[in-house]
Amino acid sequence: MLGGELNNSSSSNLDSMTRIWKHMVNLNANTVVTPISWAQLEPQEGKYNFSLVDGLIKGARKYNLHLVFTWMASWKNGMSCYDPMWVKEDSKRFPLAQKADGTPTRVLSTFSSNNWKADAAAYAALMANIKKFDGTVHTVLMMQVENEVGILGEPRDMSPIADREFDGPVPARLISWMVAHSSHLVPELQDIWNKAGHLTAGTWEQVFGKGMQTDEIFMAWNYARYVNHVAAAGKAVYPIPMYANAWLDGNGAKPGDYPSGCPEAHVMDIWQAGAPHINLLGPDLYAGNFRTRCRLYTRRHNVLFMPEMNSDAGGARNIFYAIGRHNAIGVSPFGIDHTPSNGPFHTSYGLLEQIAPLLLQKEQTGSVVGFVLDTSHPDYDYRMGNYEVHVSLDSIFGHTTNQGFGIVIQTGANRFLGAGSGFRVMFTPLTPGPKYAGIGTVVQGNFLNSKWVPGLTLNGDQTDQGRSWRFASYEHSIETCHVYRYD
Ligand code: DGJ
């Protein structure tokens, strides 16, 4: 999915969508990620209005785009603002989480079956409608269930019912899941459990120790279970992939500074145990340490998808790493509808869209690498087939660029295809035979309708006189390289 998430309110009315569909096509995107609001879908209890959903699906089809809907319902960014008025005005029936001083938050409680049942009923109705309208065409690829759940401002819900649960035993289902997976839990959870004595029964504080880490684990379990109820109701009528997204914790931030209970990487086991109907946990990856976060979210067999990320030039470079290195199934810069149509994602998606068929075929065999280079990470080495492949920031006549990104795919024993900008590649043979590898023929080109159309043959300065396969920083290109060996 070469996607983009719209600003929260952009698809609340179909009139504004014509410009946006065209914008997405101009960006070379293929998928639009956009909200469906519970409040707009079910303005009166049990009375649904599907006209917006159907209109969005029709609009996407007209422009040959796919959709991922984000179900904005009980929670959005650790708050509750997309619940309908009939929910908002009845906090007796639809209770709220509470702060330590007993005052209410504007966050629906995870502990109320009225809350999740109302949410799940609406979600099931939505999924039934999508199935009816789209069950054979599949314009809608995937659903995000809620948005950046978790409680903001407090490490956990402090209401009397939450306190009772917190003082009660850790559910046997969670404990037995942890026991069954104990050899490969994420180390952060493993440490917490070990430090508290690796107990297999007890209250939350006995099993996980006293402190905010336990508040967070407790909330993660309860959010996961609630989201699972909603996802299960939707999957019962139309089982397409469903995921939950995470507002990532920042440097030194404590649970409650970010939504406590969100599917953070350090509680992904708790989410996997509590929400088996959720197929993947997606990081909203605005944070600087992009590479580390990608790695953390590919543990525990989690498939990488970034529902949100920066829509700037840095984001447009980082996606080559996420896709080429971690087989990300999709990326989706946030607020895409207000980015320039000739901006950095236009260029990056233009390259990725062309190489996608080859990339999808080759990533199954491990013959793909992806990277993003800068002055603190100027080079990487990879093993590809019979070669050690050295990728570094491009440099010519003593001038080295300071940003580079790309993907390199091995297409034959001595043949490679690359896409990107600002990097150079050199090869070292790893098998018996002639000791050195030279850059033979380099051809720039494009895939038109999946067919390779060669353009310039690069030589001279463009290959540093045959010393390296170059992707100059003044352009974004797709190039093939035929390597030869000599003594
Ligand atoms: C994260 C949220 O999930 C989005 O809906 C949006 O509000 C962005 N933050 C804004 O950066």
Coordinates of C-alpha atoms and ligand atoms in Angstrom, one line a residue, residues 5-8 72 76-77 144 147-148 245 247 284 286 308 334, ligand 1:
E5 CA -3.9 9.2 5.6
L6 CA -6.2 12.2 5.2
N7 CA -6.6 14.8 7.9
N8 CA -9.2 13.7 10.4
M72 CA -13.0 6.3 14.9
K76 CA -9.2 8.6 19.2
N77 CA -5.7 9.7 20.4
Q144 CA -8.1 0.1 11.6
N147 CA -7.4 5.2 16.7
E148 CA -4.4 5.4 19.1
N245 CA -2.3 1.7 15.6
W247 CA 0.8 6.7 19.5
D284 CA 2.4 5.8 14.0
Y286 CA 6.8 10.2 13.6
E308 CA 0.8 7.3 10.0
F334 CA -0.4 11.6 7.7
Ligands
DGJ1 C1 -2.1 11.0 15.4 C2 -3.5 10.8 15.2 O1 -3.7 9.4 15.1 C3 -4.0 11.4 14.0 O2 -5.4 11.2 13.9 C4 -3.7 12.8 13.9 O3 -4.4 13.6 14.8 C5 -2.2 13.0 14.1 N1 -1.7 12.4 15.3 C6 -1.8 14.4 14.0 O4 -0.4 14.5 13.9

